[in-house]
PDB file of C-alpha atoms in Angstrom:
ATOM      1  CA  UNK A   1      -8.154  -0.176 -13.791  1.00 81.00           C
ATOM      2  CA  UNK A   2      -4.534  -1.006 -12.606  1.00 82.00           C
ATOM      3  CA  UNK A   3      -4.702  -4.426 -14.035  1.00 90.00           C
ATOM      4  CA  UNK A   4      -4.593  -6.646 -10.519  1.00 95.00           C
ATOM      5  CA  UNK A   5      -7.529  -8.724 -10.621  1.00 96.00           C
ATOM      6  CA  UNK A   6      -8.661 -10.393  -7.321  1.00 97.00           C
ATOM      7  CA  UNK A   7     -11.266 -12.825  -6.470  1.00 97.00           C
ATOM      8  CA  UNK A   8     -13.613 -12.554  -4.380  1.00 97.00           C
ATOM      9  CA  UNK A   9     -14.251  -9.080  -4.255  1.00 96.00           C
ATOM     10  CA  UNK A  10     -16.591 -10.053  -0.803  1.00 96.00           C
ATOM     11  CA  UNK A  11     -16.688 -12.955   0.945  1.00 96.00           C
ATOM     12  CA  UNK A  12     -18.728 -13.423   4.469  1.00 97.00           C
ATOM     13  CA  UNK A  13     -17.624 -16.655   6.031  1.00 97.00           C
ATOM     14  CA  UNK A  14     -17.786 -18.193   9.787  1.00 97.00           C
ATOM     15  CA  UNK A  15     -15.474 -18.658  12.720  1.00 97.00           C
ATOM     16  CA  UNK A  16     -12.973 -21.878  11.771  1.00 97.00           C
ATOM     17  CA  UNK A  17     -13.810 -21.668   8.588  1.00 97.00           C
ATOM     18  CA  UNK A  18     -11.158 -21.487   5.343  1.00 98.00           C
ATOM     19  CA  UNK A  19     -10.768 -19.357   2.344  1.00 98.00           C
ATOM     20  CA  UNK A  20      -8.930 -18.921  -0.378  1.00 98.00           C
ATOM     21  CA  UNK A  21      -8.008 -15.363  -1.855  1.00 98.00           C
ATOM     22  CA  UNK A  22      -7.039 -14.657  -5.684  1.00 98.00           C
ATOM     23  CA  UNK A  23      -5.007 -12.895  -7.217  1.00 98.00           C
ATOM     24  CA  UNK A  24      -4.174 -12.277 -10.619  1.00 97.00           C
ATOM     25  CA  UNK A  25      -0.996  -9.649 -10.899  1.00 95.00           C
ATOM     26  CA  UNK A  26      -0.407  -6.904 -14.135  1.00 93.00           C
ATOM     27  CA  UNK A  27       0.808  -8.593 -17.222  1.00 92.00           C
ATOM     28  CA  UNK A  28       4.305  -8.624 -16.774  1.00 88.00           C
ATOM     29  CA  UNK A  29       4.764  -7.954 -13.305  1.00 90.00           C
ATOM     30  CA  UNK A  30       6.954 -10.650 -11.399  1.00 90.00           C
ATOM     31  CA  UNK A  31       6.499  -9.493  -7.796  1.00 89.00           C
ATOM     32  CA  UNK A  32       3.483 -10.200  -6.010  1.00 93.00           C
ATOM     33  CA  UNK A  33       2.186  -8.552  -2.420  1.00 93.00           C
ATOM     34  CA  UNK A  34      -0.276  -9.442   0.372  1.00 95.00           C
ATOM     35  CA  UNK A  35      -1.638  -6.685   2.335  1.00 95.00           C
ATOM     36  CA  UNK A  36      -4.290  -6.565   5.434  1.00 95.00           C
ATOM     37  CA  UNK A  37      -6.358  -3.587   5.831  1.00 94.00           C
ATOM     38  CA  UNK A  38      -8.526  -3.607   8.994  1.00 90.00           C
ATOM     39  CA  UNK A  39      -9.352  -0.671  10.951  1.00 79.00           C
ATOM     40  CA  UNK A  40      -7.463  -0.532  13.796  1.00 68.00           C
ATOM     41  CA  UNK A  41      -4.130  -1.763  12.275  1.00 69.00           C
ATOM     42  CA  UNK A  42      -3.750   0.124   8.913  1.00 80.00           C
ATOM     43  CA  UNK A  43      -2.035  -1.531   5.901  1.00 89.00           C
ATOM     44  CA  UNK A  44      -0.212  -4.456   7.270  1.00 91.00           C
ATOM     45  CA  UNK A  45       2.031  -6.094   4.947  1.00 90.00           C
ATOM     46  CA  UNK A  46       1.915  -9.737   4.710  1.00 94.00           C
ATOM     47  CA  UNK A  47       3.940 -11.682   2.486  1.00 93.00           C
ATOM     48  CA  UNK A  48       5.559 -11.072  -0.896  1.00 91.00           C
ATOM     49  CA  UNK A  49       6.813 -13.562  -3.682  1.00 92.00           C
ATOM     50  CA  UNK A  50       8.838 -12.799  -6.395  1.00 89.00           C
ATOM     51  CA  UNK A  51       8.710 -15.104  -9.783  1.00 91.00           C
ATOM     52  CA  UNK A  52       7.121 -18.111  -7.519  1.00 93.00           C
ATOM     53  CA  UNK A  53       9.928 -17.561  -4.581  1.00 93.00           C
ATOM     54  CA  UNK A  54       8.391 -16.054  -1.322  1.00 92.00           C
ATOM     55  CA  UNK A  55      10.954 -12.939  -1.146  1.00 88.00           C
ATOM     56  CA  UNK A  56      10.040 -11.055   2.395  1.00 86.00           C
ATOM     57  CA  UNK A  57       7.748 -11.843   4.974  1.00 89.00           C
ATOM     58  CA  UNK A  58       5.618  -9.788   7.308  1.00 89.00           C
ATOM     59  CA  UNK A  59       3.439 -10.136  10.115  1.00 84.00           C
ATOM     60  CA  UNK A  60       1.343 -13.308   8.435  1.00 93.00           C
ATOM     61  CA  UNK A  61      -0.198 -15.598  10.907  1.00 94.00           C
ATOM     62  CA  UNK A  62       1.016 -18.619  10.590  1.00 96.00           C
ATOM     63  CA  UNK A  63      -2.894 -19.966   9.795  1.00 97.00           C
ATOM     64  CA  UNK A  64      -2.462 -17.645   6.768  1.00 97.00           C
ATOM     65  CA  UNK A  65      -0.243 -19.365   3.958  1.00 96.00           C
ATOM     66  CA  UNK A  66       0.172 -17.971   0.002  1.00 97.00           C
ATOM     67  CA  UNK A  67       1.861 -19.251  -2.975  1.00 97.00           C
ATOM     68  CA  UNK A  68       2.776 -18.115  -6.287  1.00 97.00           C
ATOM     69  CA  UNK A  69       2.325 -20.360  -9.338  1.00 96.00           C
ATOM     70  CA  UNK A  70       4.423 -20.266 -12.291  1.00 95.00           C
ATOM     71  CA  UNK A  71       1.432 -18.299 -14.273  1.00 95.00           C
ATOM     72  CA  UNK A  72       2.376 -15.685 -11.314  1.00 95.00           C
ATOM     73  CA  UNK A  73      -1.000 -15.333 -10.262  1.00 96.00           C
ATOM     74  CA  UNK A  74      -1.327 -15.940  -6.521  1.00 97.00           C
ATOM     75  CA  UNK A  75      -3.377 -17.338  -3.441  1.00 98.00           C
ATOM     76  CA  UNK A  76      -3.488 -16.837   0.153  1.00 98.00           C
ATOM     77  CA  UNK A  77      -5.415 -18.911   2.401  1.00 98.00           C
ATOM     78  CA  UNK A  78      -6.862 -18.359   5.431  1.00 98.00           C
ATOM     79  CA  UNK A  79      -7.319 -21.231   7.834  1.00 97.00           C
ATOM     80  CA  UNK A  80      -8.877 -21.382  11.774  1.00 97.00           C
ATOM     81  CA  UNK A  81     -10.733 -18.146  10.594  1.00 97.00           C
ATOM     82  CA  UNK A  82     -11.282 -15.647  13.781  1.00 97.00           C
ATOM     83  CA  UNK A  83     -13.342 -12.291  14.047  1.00 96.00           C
ATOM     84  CA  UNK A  84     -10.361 -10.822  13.882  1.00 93.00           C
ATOM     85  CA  UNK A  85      -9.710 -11.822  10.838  1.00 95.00           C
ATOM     86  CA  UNK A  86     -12.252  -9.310   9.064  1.00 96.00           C
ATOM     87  CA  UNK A  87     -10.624  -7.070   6.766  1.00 96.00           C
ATOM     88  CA  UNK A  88      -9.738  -5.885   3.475  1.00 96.00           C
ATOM     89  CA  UNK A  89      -7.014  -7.922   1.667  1.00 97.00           C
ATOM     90  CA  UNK A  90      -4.982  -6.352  -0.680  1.00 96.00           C
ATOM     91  CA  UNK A  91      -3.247  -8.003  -3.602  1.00 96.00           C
ATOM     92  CA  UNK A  92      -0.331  -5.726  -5.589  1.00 93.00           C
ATOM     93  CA  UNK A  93       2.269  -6.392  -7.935  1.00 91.00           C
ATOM     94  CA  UNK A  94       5.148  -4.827  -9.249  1.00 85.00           C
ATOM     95  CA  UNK A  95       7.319  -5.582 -12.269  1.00 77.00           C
ATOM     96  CA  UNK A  96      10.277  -5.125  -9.788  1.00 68.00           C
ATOM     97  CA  UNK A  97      11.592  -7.742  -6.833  1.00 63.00           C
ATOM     98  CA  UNK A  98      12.581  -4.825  -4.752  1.00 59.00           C
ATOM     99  CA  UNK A  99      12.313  -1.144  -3.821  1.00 52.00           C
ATOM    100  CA  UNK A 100      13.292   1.796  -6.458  1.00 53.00           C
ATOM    101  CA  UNK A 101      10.942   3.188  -8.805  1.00 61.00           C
ATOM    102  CA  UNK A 102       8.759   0.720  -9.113  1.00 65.00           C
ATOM    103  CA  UNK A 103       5.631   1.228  -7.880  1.00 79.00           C
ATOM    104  CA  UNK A 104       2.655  -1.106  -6.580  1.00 85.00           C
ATOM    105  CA  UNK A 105      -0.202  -1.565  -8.905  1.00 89.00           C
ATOM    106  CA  UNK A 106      -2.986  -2.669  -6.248  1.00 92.00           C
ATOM    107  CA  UNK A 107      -6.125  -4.451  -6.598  1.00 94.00           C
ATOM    108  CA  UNK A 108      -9.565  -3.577  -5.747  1.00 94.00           C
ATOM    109  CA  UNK A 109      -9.510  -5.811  -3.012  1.00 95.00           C
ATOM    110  CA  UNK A 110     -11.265  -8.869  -1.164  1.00 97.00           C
ATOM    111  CA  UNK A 111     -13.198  -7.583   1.650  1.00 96.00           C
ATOM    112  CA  UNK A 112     -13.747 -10.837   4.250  1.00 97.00           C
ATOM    113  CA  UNK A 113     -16.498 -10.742   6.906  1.00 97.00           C
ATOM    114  CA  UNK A 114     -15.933 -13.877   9.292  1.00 97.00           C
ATOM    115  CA  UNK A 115     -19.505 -13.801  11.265  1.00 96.00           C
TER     116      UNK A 115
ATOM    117  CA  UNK B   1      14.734  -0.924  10.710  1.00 73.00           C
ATOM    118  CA  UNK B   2      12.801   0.897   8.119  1.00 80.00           C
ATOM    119  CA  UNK B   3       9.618   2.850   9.769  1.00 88.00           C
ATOM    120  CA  UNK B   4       7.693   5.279   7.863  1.00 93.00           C
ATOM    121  CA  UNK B   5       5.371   7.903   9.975  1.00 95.00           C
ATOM    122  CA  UNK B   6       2.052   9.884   9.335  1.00 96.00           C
ATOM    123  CA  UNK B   7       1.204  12.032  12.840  1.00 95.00           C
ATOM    124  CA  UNK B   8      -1.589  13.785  11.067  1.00 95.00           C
ATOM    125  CA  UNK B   9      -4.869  11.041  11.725  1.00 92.00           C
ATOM    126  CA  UNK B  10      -7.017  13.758   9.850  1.00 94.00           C
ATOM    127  CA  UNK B  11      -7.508  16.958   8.868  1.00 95.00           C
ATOM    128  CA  UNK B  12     -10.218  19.373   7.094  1.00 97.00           C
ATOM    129  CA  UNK B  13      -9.198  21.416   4.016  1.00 97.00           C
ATOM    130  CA  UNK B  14     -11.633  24.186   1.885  1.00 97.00           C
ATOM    131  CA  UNK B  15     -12.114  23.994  -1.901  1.00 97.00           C
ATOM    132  CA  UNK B  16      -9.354  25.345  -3.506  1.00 97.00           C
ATOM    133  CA  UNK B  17      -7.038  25.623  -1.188  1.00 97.00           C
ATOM    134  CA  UNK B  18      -3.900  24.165  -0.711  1.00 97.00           C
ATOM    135  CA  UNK B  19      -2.928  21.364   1.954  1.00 97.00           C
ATOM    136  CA  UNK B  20       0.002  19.797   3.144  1.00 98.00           C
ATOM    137  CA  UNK B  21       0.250  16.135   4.088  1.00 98.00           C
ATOM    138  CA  UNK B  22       3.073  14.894   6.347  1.00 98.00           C
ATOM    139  CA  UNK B  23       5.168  11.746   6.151  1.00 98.00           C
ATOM    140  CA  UNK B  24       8.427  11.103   7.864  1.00 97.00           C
ATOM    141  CA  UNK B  25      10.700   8.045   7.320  1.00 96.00           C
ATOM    142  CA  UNK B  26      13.635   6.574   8.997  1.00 94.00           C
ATOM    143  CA  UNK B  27      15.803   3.624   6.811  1.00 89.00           C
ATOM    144  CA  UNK B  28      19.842   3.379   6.532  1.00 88.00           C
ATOM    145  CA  UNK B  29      19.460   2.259   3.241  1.00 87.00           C
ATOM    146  CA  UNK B  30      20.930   4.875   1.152  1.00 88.00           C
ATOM    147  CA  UNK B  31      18.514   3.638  -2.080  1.00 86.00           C
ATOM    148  CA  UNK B  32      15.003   3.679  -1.342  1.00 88.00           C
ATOM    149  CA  UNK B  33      11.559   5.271  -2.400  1.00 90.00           C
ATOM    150  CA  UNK B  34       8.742   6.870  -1.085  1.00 93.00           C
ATOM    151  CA  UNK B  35       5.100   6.892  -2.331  1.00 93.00           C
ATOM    152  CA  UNK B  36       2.030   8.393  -1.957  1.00 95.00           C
ATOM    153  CA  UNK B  37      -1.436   6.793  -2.551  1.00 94.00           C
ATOM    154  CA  UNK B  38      -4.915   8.012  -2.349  1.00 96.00           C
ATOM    155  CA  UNK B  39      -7.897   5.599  -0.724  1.00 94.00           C
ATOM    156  CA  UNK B  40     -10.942   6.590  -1.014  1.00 93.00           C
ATOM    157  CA  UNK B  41     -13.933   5.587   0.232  1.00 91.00           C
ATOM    158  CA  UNK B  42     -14.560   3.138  -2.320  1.00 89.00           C
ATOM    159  CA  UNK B  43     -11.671   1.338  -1.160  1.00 89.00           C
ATOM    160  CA  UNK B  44      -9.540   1.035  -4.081  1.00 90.00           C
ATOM    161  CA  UNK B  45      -5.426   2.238  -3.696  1.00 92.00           C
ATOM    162  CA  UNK B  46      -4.741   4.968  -6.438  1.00 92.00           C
ATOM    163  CA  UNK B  47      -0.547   5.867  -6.654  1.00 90.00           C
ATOM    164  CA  UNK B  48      -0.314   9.400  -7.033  1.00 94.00           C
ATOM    165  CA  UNK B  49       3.401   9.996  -6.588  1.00 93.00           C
ATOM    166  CA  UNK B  50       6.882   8.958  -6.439  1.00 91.00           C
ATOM    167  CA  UNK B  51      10.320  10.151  -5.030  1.00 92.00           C
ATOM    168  CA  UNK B  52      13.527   8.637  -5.575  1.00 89.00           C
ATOM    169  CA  UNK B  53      16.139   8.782  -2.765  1.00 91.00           C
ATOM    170  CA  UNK B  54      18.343   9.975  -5.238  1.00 90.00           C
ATOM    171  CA  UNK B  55      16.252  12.206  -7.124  1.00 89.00           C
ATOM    172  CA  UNK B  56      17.875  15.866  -7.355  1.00 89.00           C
ATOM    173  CA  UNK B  57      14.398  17.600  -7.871  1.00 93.00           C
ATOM    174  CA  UNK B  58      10.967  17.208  -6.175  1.00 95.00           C
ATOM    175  CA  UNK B  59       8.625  15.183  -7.971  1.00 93.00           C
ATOM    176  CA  UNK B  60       5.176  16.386  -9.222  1.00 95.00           C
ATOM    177  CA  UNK B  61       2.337  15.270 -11.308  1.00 93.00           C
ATOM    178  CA  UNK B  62      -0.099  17.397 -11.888  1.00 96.00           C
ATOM    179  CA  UNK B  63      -2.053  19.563  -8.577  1.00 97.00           C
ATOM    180  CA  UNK B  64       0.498  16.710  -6.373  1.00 97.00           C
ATOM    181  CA  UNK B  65       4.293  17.836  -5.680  1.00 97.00           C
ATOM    182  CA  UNK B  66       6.195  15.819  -2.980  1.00 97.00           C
ATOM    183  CA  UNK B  67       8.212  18.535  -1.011  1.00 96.00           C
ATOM    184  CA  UNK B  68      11.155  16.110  -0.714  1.00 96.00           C
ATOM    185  CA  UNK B  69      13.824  17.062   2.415  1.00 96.00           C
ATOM    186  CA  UNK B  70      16.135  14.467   2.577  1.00 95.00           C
ATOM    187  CA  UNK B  71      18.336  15.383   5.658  1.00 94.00           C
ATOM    188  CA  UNK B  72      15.254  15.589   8.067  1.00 96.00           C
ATOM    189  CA  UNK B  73      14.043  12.801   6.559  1.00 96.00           C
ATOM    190  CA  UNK B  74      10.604  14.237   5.183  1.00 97.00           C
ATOM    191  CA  UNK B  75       8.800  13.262   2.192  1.00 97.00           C
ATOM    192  CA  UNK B  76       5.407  15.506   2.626  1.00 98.00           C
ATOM    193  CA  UNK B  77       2.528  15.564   0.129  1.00 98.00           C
ATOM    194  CA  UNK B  78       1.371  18.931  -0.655  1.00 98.00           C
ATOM    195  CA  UNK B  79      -2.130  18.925  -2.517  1.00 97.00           C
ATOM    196  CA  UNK B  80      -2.859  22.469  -4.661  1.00 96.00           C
ATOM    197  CA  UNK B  81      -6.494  23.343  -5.198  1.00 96.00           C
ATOM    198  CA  UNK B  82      -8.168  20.834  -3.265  1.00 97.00           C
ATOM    199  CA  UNK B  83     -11.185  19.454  -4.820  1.00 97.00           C
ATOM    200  CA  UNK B  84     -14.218  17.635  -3.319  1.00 97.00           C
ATOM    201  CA  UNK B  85     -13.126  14.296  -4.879  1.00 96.00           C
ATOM    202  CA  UNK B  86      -9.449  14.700  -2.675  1.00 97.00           C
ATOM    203  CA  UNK B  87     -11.251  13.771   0.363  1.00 97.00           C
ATOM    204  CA  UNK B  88      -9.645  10.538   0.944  1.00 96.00           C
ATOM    205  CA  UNK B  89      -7.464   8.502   3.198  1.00 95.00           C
ATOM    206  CA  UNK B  90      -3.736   9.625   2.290  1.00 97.00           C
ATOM    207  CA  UNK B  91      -1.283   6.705   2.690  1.00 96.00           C
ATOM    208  CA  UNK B  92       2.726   7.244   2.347  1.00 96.00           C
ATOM    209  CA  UNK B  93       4.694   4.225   1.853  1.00 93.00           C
ATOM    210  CA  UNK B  94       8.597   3.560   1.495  1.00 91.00           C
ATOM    211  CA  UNK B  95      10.680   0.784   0.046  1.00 86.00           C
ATOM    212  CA  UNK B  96      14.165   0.155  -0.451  1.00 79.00           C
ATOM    213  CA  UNK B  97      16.716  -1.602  -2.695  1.00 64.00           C
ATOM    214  CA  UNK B  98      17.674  -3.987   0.356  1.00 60.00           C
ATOM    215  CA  UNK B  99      14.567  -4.770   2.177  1.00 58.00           C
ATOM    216  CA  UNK B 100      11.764  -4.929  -1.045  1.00 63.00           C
ATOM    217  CA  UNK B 101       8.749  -4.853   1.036  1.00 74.00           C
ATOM    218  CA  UNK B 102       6.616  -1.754   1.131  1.00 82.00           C
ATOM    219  CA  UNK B 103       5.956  -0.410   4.286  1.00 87.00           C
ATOM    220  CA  UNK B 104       3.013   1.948   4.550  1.00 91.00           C
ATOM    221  CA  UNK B 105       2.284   4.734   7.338  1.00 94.00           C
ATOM    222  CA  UNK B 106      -0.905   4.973   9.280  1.00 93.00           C
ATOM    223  CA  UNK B 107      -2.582   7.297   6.733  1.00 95.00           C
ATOM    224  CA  UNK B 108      -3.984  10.773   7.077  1.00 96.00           C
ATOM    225  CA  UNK B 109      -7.714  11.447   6.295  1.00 95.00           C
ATOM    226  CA  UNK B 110      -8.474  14.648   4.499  1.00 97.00           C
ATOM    227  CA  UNK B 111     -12.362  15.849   4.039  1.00 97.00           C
ATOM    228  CA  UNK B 112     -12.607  18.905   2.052  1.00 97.00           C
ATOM    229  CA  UNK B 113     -15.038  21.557   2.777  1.00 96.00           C
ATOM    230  CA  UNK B 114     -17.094  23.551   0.077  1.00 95.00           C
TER     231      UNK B 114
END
């Protein structure tokens, strides 16, 4: 258990629709990341916030949008939902804001269908 | 720009033997660190190792040792006495000081045989 709880683990949806991930980060852990795993793209980094500010951006869509509150846990939400959107979602955190030795502590994972 | 690199998409190993993963990286940022992590096919991310830019000596932890060669710019996982449960996707991922995100490589998947 690496302590990153995200909600919901599987979610099956429909074309337009809109979702909201959770996560939850390790107890202490300031940084927050987003992550997209689908099958023909790999682990695509999405967005990262650090203590509530959003610190570096990836290739997010601009119908995805996350936050961080101040409890740290975070959301992402998925608007204008396409097919293409299927994939595994990654939450991770890290007690760091950057780099070095700190590693990411990942969740299990929402895995999104959009039918 | 920071790009890490995996050119293996997948390779067979036997019990017990040993295999080497490869991972090359490219940054200017003279702090940074490279990771492995193990997916299998239950989907969660397990870390398995870590090697700091600066870090005199290769890392290891346990049957994992990153063979760590800084001027070509290599960071390659090298697995001792496979097991069954090591068949897994193999991801290596960098980060740096400056840039904070992780960036992860395509991933190498490794079935070993009895």
């Amino acid at each position: 258990d690496s302590g990153v709880t995200q909600t919901p683990k599987h979610l099956i949806t429909a074309t337009g629709q809109r979702v909201t991930l959770r996560c939850s980060p390790r107890s202490g852990d300031l940084s927050v990341y987003w992550y997209q795993q689908s099958l023909d793209q790999g682990l695509q980094f999405l967005i990262q916030y650090y203590n509530g500010e959003e610190r570096a951006k990836g290739n997010i869509l601009e119908r995805f949008s996350a936050q961080q509150f101040p409890d740290l846990h975070s959301e992402l939400n998925l608007s204008s939902l396409e097919l293409g959107d299927s994939a595994l979602y990654f939450c991770a955190s890290s007690v760091r804001p950057s780099g070095g030795s700190g590693e990411l502590f990942f969740g299990e994972g929402s895995r999104l269908t959009v039918l | 720009a920071q790009k890490i690199t995996q050119t293996q998409p997948g390779m067979f190993v036997q019990e017990k033997e040993a295999v080497t993963l490869d991972c090359t990286y490219d940054t200017s940022d003279p702090s940074y660190g490279l990771f492995w992590y193990k997916q299998p096919s239950s989907g969660e991310m397990i870390f398995l190792i870590y090697q700091g830019s600066y870090d005199q000596q290769n890392a290891t932890e346990g049957r994992y040792s990153l063979n760590f060669q800084k001027a070509r710019k290599s960071a390659n996982l090298v697995i001792s006495a496979s097991q069954l449960g090591d068949s897994a996707m193999y991801f290596c991922a960098m980060t740096t000081d400056s840039w904070g995100k992780f960036q992860f490589g395509a991933g190498t998947q490794v079935v070993v045989t009895p």
